[in-house]
Short mmCIF file of C-alpha atoms in Angstrom, two decimals:
data_model
loop_
_atom_site.label_atom_id
_atom_site.label_comp_id
_atom_site.label_asym_id
_atom_site.label_seq_id
_atom_site.Cartn_x
_atom_site.Cartn_y
_atom_site.Cartn_z
CA MET A 1 -0.04 -0.01 0.02
CA ASN A 2 3.00 2.30 0.08
CA HIS A 3 2.65 3.50 -3.42
CA ARG A 4 4.73 6.25 -4.84
CA LEU A 5 3.07 9.28 -6.23
CA GLU A 6 4.23 8.32 -9.74
CA ASP A 7 2.28 5.11 -9.76
CA PHE A 8 -0.96 7.00 -9.87
CA PHE A 9 -0.21 8.77 -13.09
CA SER A 10 -0.42 7.26 -16.50
CA ASP A 11 2.56 6.91 -18.81
CA GLY A 12 1.53 9.87 -20.96
CA ASP A 13 1.18 12.03 -17.82
CA ASP A 14 4.83 12.28 -17.32
CA PRO A 15 6.74 13.72 -20.29
CA ASP A 16 10.11 12.63 -18.93
CA ARG A 17 9.23 9.12 -18.96
CA ASP A 18 9.13 6.79 -22.01
CA SER A 19 5.62 5.89 -22.74
CA THR A 20 6.61 2.72 -24.62
CA PRO A 21 6.55 -0.06 -22.32
CA LYS A 22 9.73 -2.09 -21.99
CA HIS A 23 9.84 -5.61 -23.08
CA GLY A 24 10.11 -7.90 -20.19
CA ASP A 25 8.51 -5.47 -17.84
CA ASP A 26 5.25 -7.66 -17.14
CA SER A 27 6.19 -8.01 -13.51
CA SER A 28 5.72 -4.37 -13.09
CA GLU A 29 2.12 -4.57 -14.43
CA GLY A 30 1.39 -7.54 -12.35
CA THR A 31 2.72 -5.86 -9.35
CA MET A 32 0.37 -2.98 -9.95
CA ASN A 33 -2.60 -5.14 -10.44
CA ALA A 34 -1.81 -6.99 -7.25
CA GLN A 35 -1.49 -3.73 -5.41
CA ASN A 36 -4.83 -2.56 -6.76
CA ASP A 37 -6.55 -5.77 -5.76
CA GLU A 38 -5.21 -5.55 -2.32
CA HIS A 39 -6.44 -1.92 -2.08
CA VAL A 40 -10.04 -2.95 -3.19
CA ASP A 41 -10.09 -5.85 -0.70
CA GLU A 42 -9.19 -3.61 2.26
CA SER A 43 -11.80 -1.01 1.30
CA ASP A 44 -14.44 -3.65 0.97
CA ALA A 45 -13.57 -5.03 4.30
CA PHE A 46 -14.00 -1.70 5.98
CA GLU A 47 -17.35 -1.16 4.32
CA ASN A 48 -18.58 -4.61 5.20
CA SER A 49 -17.59 -4.07 8.79
CA LEU A 50 -20.22 -1.23 9.07
CA PHE A 51 -23.02 -3.76 8.77
CA ILE A 52 -21.84 -6.31 11.15
CA ALA A 53 -24.11 -6.40 14.38
CA GLU A 54 -22.58 -5.42 17.78
CA PRO A 55 -21.66 -8.56 19.64
CA PRO A 56 -23.94 -9.38 22.64
CA ARG A 57 -23.11 -7.84 26.05
CA PRO A 58 -22.15 -10.11 28.76
CA PRO A 59 -24.80 -10.99 31.37
CA LYS A 60 -25.47 -8.37 34.05
CA SER A 61 -24.23 -8.82 37.61
CA ARG A 62 -26.64 -9.63 40.35
CA LYS A 63 -26.17 -6.13 41.73
CA ASP A 64 -27.30 -4.58 38.53
CA MET A 65 -30.31 -6.89 38.44
CA ARG A 66 -31.31 -5.81 42.01
CA ARG A 67 -30.90 -2.17 41.00
CA LYS A 68 -33.10 -2.76 37.98
CA ARG A 69 -35.82 -4.44 40.04
CA SER A 70 -35.56 -1.73 42.65
CA ARG A 71 -36.21 0.94 39.94
CA VAL A 72 -39.15 -1.04 38.56
CA LYS A 73 -40.61 -1.23 42.02
CA GLN A 74 -40.14 2.46 42.61
CA ARG A 75 -41.80 3.33 39.34
CA ARG A 76 -44.72 1.00 40.13
CA LEU A 77 -45.11 2.70 43.57
CA ILE A 78 -44.99 6.13 42.16
CA SER A 79 -47.70 5.08 39.65
CA VAL A 80 -49.92 3.72 42.50
CA ILE A 81 -49.44 6.95 44.53
CA LEU A 82 -50.24 9.14 41.52
CA ALA A 83 -53.39 7.02 40.79
CA ILE A 84 -54.55 7.24 44.38
CA SER A 85 -53.88 11.06 44.52
CA ILE A 86 -55.89 11.51 41.34
CA VAL A 87 -58.83 9.51 42.85
CA ILE A 88 -58.63 11.53 46.04
CA ILE A 89 -58.66 14.81 44.14
CA ILE A 90 -61.65 13.73 42.02
CA ALA A 91 -63.54 12.57 45.07
CA ALA A 92 -62.80 15.89 46.93
CA ALA A 93 -63.95 17.80 44.01
CA ALA A 94 -67.22 15.73 43.81
CA ILE A 95 -67.86 16.35 47.51
CA PHE A 96 -67.16 20.10 47.14
CA VAL A 97 -69.62 20.33 44.19
CA THR A 98 -72.24 18.38 46.15
CA ILE A 99 -72.02 20.64 49.18
CA LYS A 100 -72.02 23.75 46.92
CA VAL A 101 -75.17 22.54 45.21
CA ARG A 102 -76.88 21.73 48.48
CA SER A 103 -76.12 25.07 49.87
CA LEU A 104 -77.63 26.69 46.71
CA ALA A 105 -80.63 24.49 46.93
CA PRO A 106 -82.73 26.89 49.05
CA GLN A 107 -81.98 29.62 46.66
CA ILE A 108 -82.73 27.57 43.72
CA GLU A 109 -86.02 26.60 45.45
CA ASN A 110 -86.77 30.21 46.32
CA SER A 111 -86.20 31.15 42.69
CA ARG A 112 -88.67 28.46 41.68
CA GLU A 113 -91.15 29.78 44.27
CA TYR A 114 -90.77 33.38 43.18
CA ALA A 115 -93.99 33.33 41.15
CA ALA A 116 -95.64 30.56 43.18
CA ASP A 117 -98.81 32.37 44.22
CA TYR A 118 -102.49 31.88 44.39
CA PRO A 119 -104.70 33.88 41.98
CA GLY A 120 -107.05 34.70 44.86
CA PRO A 121 -109.37 35.96 46.10
CA GLY A 122 -109.50 33.02 48.40
CA ARG A 123 -112.46 31.01 49.77
CA VAL A 124 -112.87 29.77 53.42
CA VAL A 125 -112.51 32.54 55.93
CA VAL A 126 -109.92 32.09 58.67
CA ASP A 127 -108.52 34.18 61.48
CA PHE A 128 -104.65 34.69 61.59
CA THR A 129 -102.79 36.26 64.38
CA VAL A 130 -99.61 38.25 64.05
CA ASP A 131 -97.73 38.49 67.40
CA GLU A 132 -96.00 41.66 68.64
CA GLY A 133 -92.53 41.88 67.28
CA GLU A 134 -92.88 38.98 64.91
CA SER A 135 -90.72 38.98 61.85
CA ALA A 136 -92.02 39.08 58.27
CA ASP A 137 -90.30 35.80 57.59
CA SER A 138 -92.12 34.16 60.55
CA VAL A 139 -95.36 35.63 59.37
CA ALA A 140 -94.83 34.26 55.97
CA ALA A 141 -94.05 30.88 57.22
CA GLY A 142 -97.26 30.80 59.39
CA LEU A 143 -99.39 31.96 56.37
CA VAL A 144 -97.98 29.11 54.24
CA LYS A 145 -98.70 26.60 56.94
CA ALA A 146 -102.19 27.87 57.43
CA GLY A 147 -102.84 27.53 53.65
CA ILE A 148 -103.46 31.17 53.17
CA ILE A 149 -100.65 31.85 50.77
CA LYS A 150 -98.74 29.56 48.40
CA SER A 151 -95.15 30.50 49.14
CA LYS A 152 -93.00 32.58 51.39
CA ALA A 153 -91.28 34.04 48.29
CA ALA A 154 -94.49 35.44 47.02
CA PHE A 155 -95.10 37.03 50.39
CA THR A 156 -91.58 38.51 50.53
CA GLN A 157 -92.00 39.92 47.00
CA ALA A 158 -95.24 41.54 47.93
CA ILE A 159 -93.77 43.03 51.07
CA SER A 160 -90.85 44.52 49.08
CA ALA A 161 -93.14 45.96 46.62
CA THR A 162 -94.89 48.10 49.16
CA GLY A 163 -91.67 49.98 50.14
CA GLU A 164 -89.33 50.17 53.11
CA GLN A 165 -91.91 51.98 55.29
CA SER A 166 -94.47 49.20 55.22
CA ALA A 167 -94.99 47.51 58.55
CA ILE A 168 -97.02 44.36 59.59
CA TYR A 169 -99.12 45.18 62.48
CA PRO A 170 -99.84 42.75 65.36
CA GLY A 171 -103.30 41.56 65.80
CA THR A 172 -105.82 38.98 64.67
CA PHE A 173 -106.79 39.51 61.01
CA THR A 174 -109.62 38.00 59.05
CA LEU A 175 -108.19 36.33 55.91
CA LYS A 176 -109.10 33.52 53.53
CA LEU A 177 -107.51 30.28 52.35
CA ARG A 178 -105.62 30.44 49.10
CA MET A 179 -105.35 34.20 48.94
CA LYS A 180 -103.04 36.20 46.59
CA ALA A 181 -100.01 37.20 48.66
CA SER A 182 -100.15 40.95 47.73
CA ASP A 183 -103.80 40.91 49.01
CA VAL A 184 -102.64 39.49 52.31
CA VAL A 185 -99.85 42.05 52.66
CA THR A 186 -102.40 44.86 52.02
CA ILE A 187 -104.51 43.62 55.06
CA LEU A 188 -101.56 42.95 57.45
CA THR A 189 -100.21 46.38 56.86
CA ASP A 190 -103.47 48.14 57.62
CA GLN A 191 -103.80 48.75 61.35
CA SER A 192 -107.50 49.20 61.16
CA LYS A 193 -107.86 45.57 60.06
CA ALA A 194 -106.04 44.31 63.17
CA GLY A 195 -108.20 42.92 65.89
CA GLY A 196 -107.50 41.15 69.25
CA PHE A 197 -104.54 43.51 70.07
CA LEU A 198 -104.89 46.12 72.82
CA GLU A 199 -103.21 49.33 71.73
CA VAL A 200 -102.11 51.47 74.71
CA LYS A 201 -100.82 54.96 73.82
CA ALA A 202 -99.31 57.85 75.53
CA GLY A 203 -102.05 60.27 76.73
CA ASP A 204 -104.62 57.53 77.20
CA LYS A 205 -106.50 57.14 80.48
CA ALA A 206 -106.71 53.95 82.44
CA SER A 207 -110.47 53.83 82.39
CA ASP A 208 -110.38 53.95 78.60
CA ILE A 209 -107.73 51.33 78.42
CA PHE A 210 -109.80 48.87 80.49
CA LYS A 211 -112.79 49.32 78.20
CA LYS A 212 -110.71 48.61 75.11
CA ALA A 213 -109.19 45.55 76.82
CA ALA A 214 -112.57 44.11 77.65
CA ASN A 215 -113.74 44.69 74.06
CA MET A 216 -110.65 43.12 72.49
CA SER A 217 -110.37 40.21 74.88
CA GLY A 218 -114.08 39.38 75.07
CA LEU A 219 -113.92 39.48 78.84
CA SER A 220 -116.53 41.36 80.78
CA LEU A 221 -115.88 44.92 81.69
CA LYS A 222 -116.92 44.09 85.25
CA ASN A 223 -113.79 42.02 85.66
CA PHE A 224 -111.58 45.10 84.95
CA THR A 225 -113.68 47.57 87.10
CA ALA A 226 -113.38 45.00 89.89
CA LEU A 227 -109.62 45.51 89.75
CA ILE A 228 -110.01 49.31 90.06
CA THR A 229 -112.47 48.80 92.92
CA ASP A 230 -109.88 46.54 94.69
CA LYS A 231 -107.30 49.34 94.12
CA GLY A 232 -105.04 47.05 92.25
CA ALA A 233 -104.28 44.71 95.15
CA GLY A 234 -101.42 42.39 94.22
CA ILE A 235 -100.79 44.28 90.91
CA LEU A 236 -99.81 47.89 91.70
CA PRO A 237 -96.72 49.04 93.55
CA ALA A 238 -97.18 50.82 96.91
CA GLU A 239 -96.39 54.23 95.47
CA ALA A 240 -99.19 54.08 93.10
CA ASP A 241 -101.54 54.37 96.05
CA GLY A 242 -104.22 52.18 94.59
CA SER A 243 -104.56 54.04 91.16
CA PHE A 244 -103.72 52.57 87.77
CA GLU A 245 -103.47 55.98 86.16
CA GLY A 246 -100.00 56.41 84.68
CA TRP A 247 -99.06 52.76 85.53
CA LEU A 248 -99.99 51.09 82.33
CA GLN A 249 -97.07 50.85 79.68
CA PRO A 250 -97.82 51.96 76.13
CA GLY A 251 -97.56 49.26 73.42
CA SER A 252 -99.44 46.41 71.70
CA TYR A 253 -100.70 43.48 73.64
CA ASN A 254 -102.30 40.22 72.47
CA VAL A 255 -105.31 39.97 74.68
CA LYS A 256 -107.51 37.76 72.43
CA ASN A 257 -106.67 34.59 74.28
CA ALA A 258 -105.95 36.00 77.73
CA GLY A 259 -107.22 33.98 80.58
CA SER A 260 -108.46 36.75 82.78
CA ALA A 261 -108.58 40.62 83.22
CA LYS A 262 -106.00 40.24 86.04
CA GLU A 263 -103.63 38.59 83.70
CA ILE A 264 -103.96 41.44 81.12
CA VAL A 265 -103.61 44.25 83.61
CA THR A 266 -100.79 42.71 85.53
CA ASN A 267 -98.87 42.35 82.27
CA LEU A 268 -99.29 46.07 81.48
CA VAL A 269 -98.29 47.21 84.98
CA GLN A 270 -95.27 44.86 85.08
CA LYS A 271 -94.04 46.22 81.68
CA ARG A 272 -94.57 49.72 82.97
CA ILE A 273 -92.42 49.11 85.99
CA GLU A 274 -89.66 47.52 83.98
CA HIS A 275 -89.64 50.51 81.55
CA LEU A 276 -89.51 53.02 84.24
CA ASP A 277 -86.49 51.24 85.70
CA GLU A 278 -84.91 51.36 82.33
CA LEU A 279 -85.43 55.11 82.10
CA GLY A 280 -83.79 55.61 85.44
CA VAL A 281 -86.85 57.01 87.18
CA PRO A 282 -86.42 57.11 90.94
CA THR A 283 -88.59 54.75 92.96
CA GLY A 284 -90.94 55.28 95.67
CA SER A 285 -93.03 58.60 96.00
CA LYS A 286 -90.53 60.39 93.72
CA ARG A 287 -91.56 58.00 90.92
CA GLU A 288 -95.19 58.81 91.44
CA ASP A 289 -94.45 62.61 91.29
CA ILE A 290 -92.48 62.22 88.10
CA LEU A 291 -95.47 60.45 86.52
CA LYS A 292 -97.82 63.14 87.74
CA ILE A 293 -95.73 66.07 86.33
CA ALA A 294 -95.15 64.02 83.02
CA SER A 295 -98.88 63.34 82.67
CA ILE A 296 -99.74 67.07 82.95
CA ALA A 297 -97.12 68.02 80.34
CA GLU A 298 -98.47 65.20 78.00
CA ALA A 299 -101.96 66.71 78.38
CA GLU A 300 -101.20 70.36 78.13
CA VAL A 301 -99.06 70.51 74.94
CA ASN A 302 -98.85 68.31 71.90
CA GLN A 303 -95.32 69.05 70.78
CA GLU A 304 -92.08 67.41 72.31
CA GLN A 305 -90.28 70.71 72.33
CA TYR A 306 -92.59 72.09 74.90
CA TYR A 307 -92.54 69.33 77.45
CA GLY A 308 -89.52 70.52 79.21
CA LYS A 309 -90.83 73.98 79.45
CA VAL A 310 -94.09 72.91 80.96
CA ALA A 311 -92.26 70.75 83.47
CA ARG A 312 -90.17 73.79 84.47
CA VAL A 313 -93.43 75.89 84.91
CA ILE A 314 -94.72 73.20 87.32
CA ASP A 315 -91.51 73.11 89.22
CA ASN A 316 -91.32 76.82 89.53
CA ARG A 317 -95.00 77.12 90.72
CA LEU A 318 -94.46 74.30 93.30
CA ALA A 319 -91.37 76.18 94.50
CA GLN A 320 -93.30 79.36 94.94
CA GLY A 321 -96.21 77.61 96.67
CA THR A 322 -98.70 78.78 94.11
CA PRO A 323 -101.57 76.71 92.60
CA LEU A 324 -100.57 75.07 89.33
CA GLY A 325 -103.78 76.36 87.63
CA MET A 326 -103.79 73.66 84.92
CA ASP A 327 -107.08 73.21 83.09
CA SER A 328 -106.02 69.66 82.17
CA THR A 329 -106.17 68.43 85.79
CA ILE A 330 -109.47 70.07 86.43
CA ALA A 331 -110.91 68.48 83.42
CA TYR A 332 -109.67 64.99 84.56
CA GLY A 333 -111.38 65.45 87.85
CA GLU A 334 -114.64 66.36 86.19
CA GLY A 335 -114.42 63.54 83.63
CA VAL A 336 -114.63 65.87 80.59
CA SER A 337 -112.08 67.43 78.08
CA ALA A 338 -110.51 70.71 78.70
CA SER A 339 -112.65 72.39 76.03
CA GLU A 340 -115.84 71.31 77.83
CA LEU A 341 -114.93 72.98 81.13
CA THR A 342 -117.48 75.45 82.44
CA THR A 343 -117.06 78.27 85.00
CA LYS A 344 -118.89 76.19 87.64
CA MET A 345 -116.37 73.37 87.02
CA LEU A 346 -113.47 75.72 87.34
CA GLU A 347 -114.78 76.89 90.72
CA ASP A 348 -115.57 73.33 92.03
CA SER A 349 -113.51 72.92 95.17
CA SER A 350 -114.84 69.40 95.73
CA ASN A 351 -112.73 68.40 92.69
CA ALA A 352 -109.46 67.21 94.27
CA TYR A 353 -107.84 67.69 90.80
CA ASN A 354 -108.91 71.35 90.66
CA SER A 355 -105.38 72.85 90.47
CA ARG A 356 -106.67 76.44 90.51
CA ILE A 357 -107.86 75.89 93.96
CA HIS A 358 -105.80 73.17 95.47
CA LYS A 359 -102.00 73.68 95.70
CA GLY A 360 -99.46 71.06 94.92
CA LEU A 361 -99.62 68.06 92.49
CA PRO A 362 -102.89 66.31 91.76
CA PRO A 363 -103.70 63.15 93.79
CA THR A 364 -102.66 60.90 90.80
CA PRO A 365 -101.33 61.26 87.30
CA ILE A 366 -104.01 62.25 84.94
CA SER A 367 -103.04 60.07 81.96
CA ILE A 368 -100.31 57.68 80.69
CA PRO A 369 -97.25 59.84 79.94
CA GLY A 370 -94.90 58.83 77.14
CA ASP A 371 -91.10 58.64 77.25
CA SER A 372 -90.56 62.21 76.02
CA ALA A 373 -92.67 63.66 78.84
CA ILE A 374 -91.14 61.46 81.44
CA LYS A 375 -87.73 62.52 80.49
CA ALA A 376 -88.79 66.08 80.51
CA ALA A 377 -90.01 65.72 83.95
CA LEU A 378 -86.82 64.19 85.07
CA SER A 379 -84.77 67.05 83.55
CA PRO A 380 -86.85 70.10 82.94
CA ASP A 381 -85.66 73.04 80.66
CA ALA A 382 -83.91 75.94 82.42
CA GLY A 383 -86.14 79.02 82.84
CA ASN A 384 -88.09 81.31 85.09
CA TRP A 385 -91.38 80.74 83.26
CA ILE A 386 -94.58 80.83 85.49
CA TYR A 387 -97.19 81.12 82.71
CA PHE A 388 -97.83 79.48 79.37
CA VAL A 389 -100.61 79.55 76.74
CA THR A 390 -101.14 77.54 73.68
CA VAL A 391 -102.20 80.31 71.28
CA ASN A 392 -102.85 78.07 68.20
CA LEU A 393 -104.51 74.78 68.64
CA ASP A 394 -103.97 73.81 65.04
CA THR A 395 -100.20 74.25 65.00
CA GLY A 396 -99.76 73.72 68.84
CA GLU A 397 -97.69 76.94 69.08
CA THR A 398 -97.31 77.70 72.86
CA LYS A 399 -95.75 80.73 74.42
CA PHE A 400 -94.10 80.94 77.90
CA THR A 401 -93.50 83.90 80.15
CA ASN A 402 -92.89 85.00 83.86
CA ASP A 403 -94.78 88.24 83.32
CA ALA A 404 -98.48 88.32 84.32
CA ASP A 405 -99.24 91.25 81.84
CA GLN A 406 -97.58 89.27 79.01
CA PHE A 407 -99.54 86.25 80.01
CA GLN A 408 -102.80 88.19 79.60
CA GLU A 409 -101.68 89.19 76.15
CA TYR A 410 -101.18 85.61 75.15
CA VAL A 411 -104.62 84.79 76.49
CA LYS A 412 -106.12 87.43 74.26
CA GLU A 413 -104.16 85.90 71.32
CA TYR A 414 -105.57 82.59 72.04
CA LYS A 415 -109.17 83.93 72.26
CA ALA A 416 -108.74 85.69 68.93
CA TRP A 417 -107.61 82.42 67.36
CA GLU A 418 -110.62 80.69 68.89
CA ALA A 419 -113.04 83.26 67.74
CA LYS A 420 -111.71 82.99 64.30
CA ASN A 421 -111.59 79.22 64.02
CA GLY A 422 -114.67 78.45 66.25
#
């Protein structure tokens, strides 16, 4: 294979060489062919070697086999863990979706009930009672249970449609089965349709409250008057001195199913005592005096801004030792309204409530005072007023003074208004 460069060129390629072959030089040609054959054989051997398969590897050692088995086991374990994890995730997702769907079920049900309503107007007449302080949701549930409305959702929708100021009044209402929800709301928000509930208001008198209680409860009025005759024994506190006046708490009371007159009245008095305690009204005789002053303020003026001034006039007169001169107390003792007072009544000394003649506070409160009047009696406005006159009964305008001549001018102003407005 160690050929010289010249050997690769033909005879004609080299001008210095004789191109005529020499006789007897056959050995040279044979040598060349032999060399060429040898070159071809080696090349073919190289090319053929590219297609010969790699000889088999020797068997692995036991250590390698253990490693291989260990890796297989690890891969299997990882696959199992992944499969279990996927199952757990899917199960957790399913549980979450189930819980979410269940939590939304009431909303879905409400949305379905949104239009669930009877066409009305209803058929069988029934009584339905709304308790004091009962929520609209509770009322709706009761109406559905009674068969009056078809769904709570329809009732809630009807309530919302009436506006934020709508209120369901306590009482016993006359309704019908299978009514349209909006018709039911119209009735329940009309206080004039409420029955069975006793309404006690500031300015009411005990005797009037007992009459209404008898009418609402169906109990005999005699049962209530018997309590008055008995001076509230076992019901009233000692400082009330046997009089219910001023000792009944304003509010709404369900008396339709009350067992007795005593049960009704005891509840009103107990509520009053509890409320006076909450307002911080002193106990004993001082509490009774506060109720007396507050009841006069409640009766004399009809605007909250004047309660404190009236209470101050009363305190100033008591301090001076002069009669209160309040027509409201005289009218109470005579059993008439202030506008019905006559000259004879004003001069009636037998009337213990005649504050033009008798000095000091009247024997009892003259009505049920509300919170504003009670607070005014507890803390009167500052001033030296001795007189006051409501000069306009329509507007309630009231003027105060400590001058007698000015007081007479206010009286003339009132008389002029009275003459004009008859």
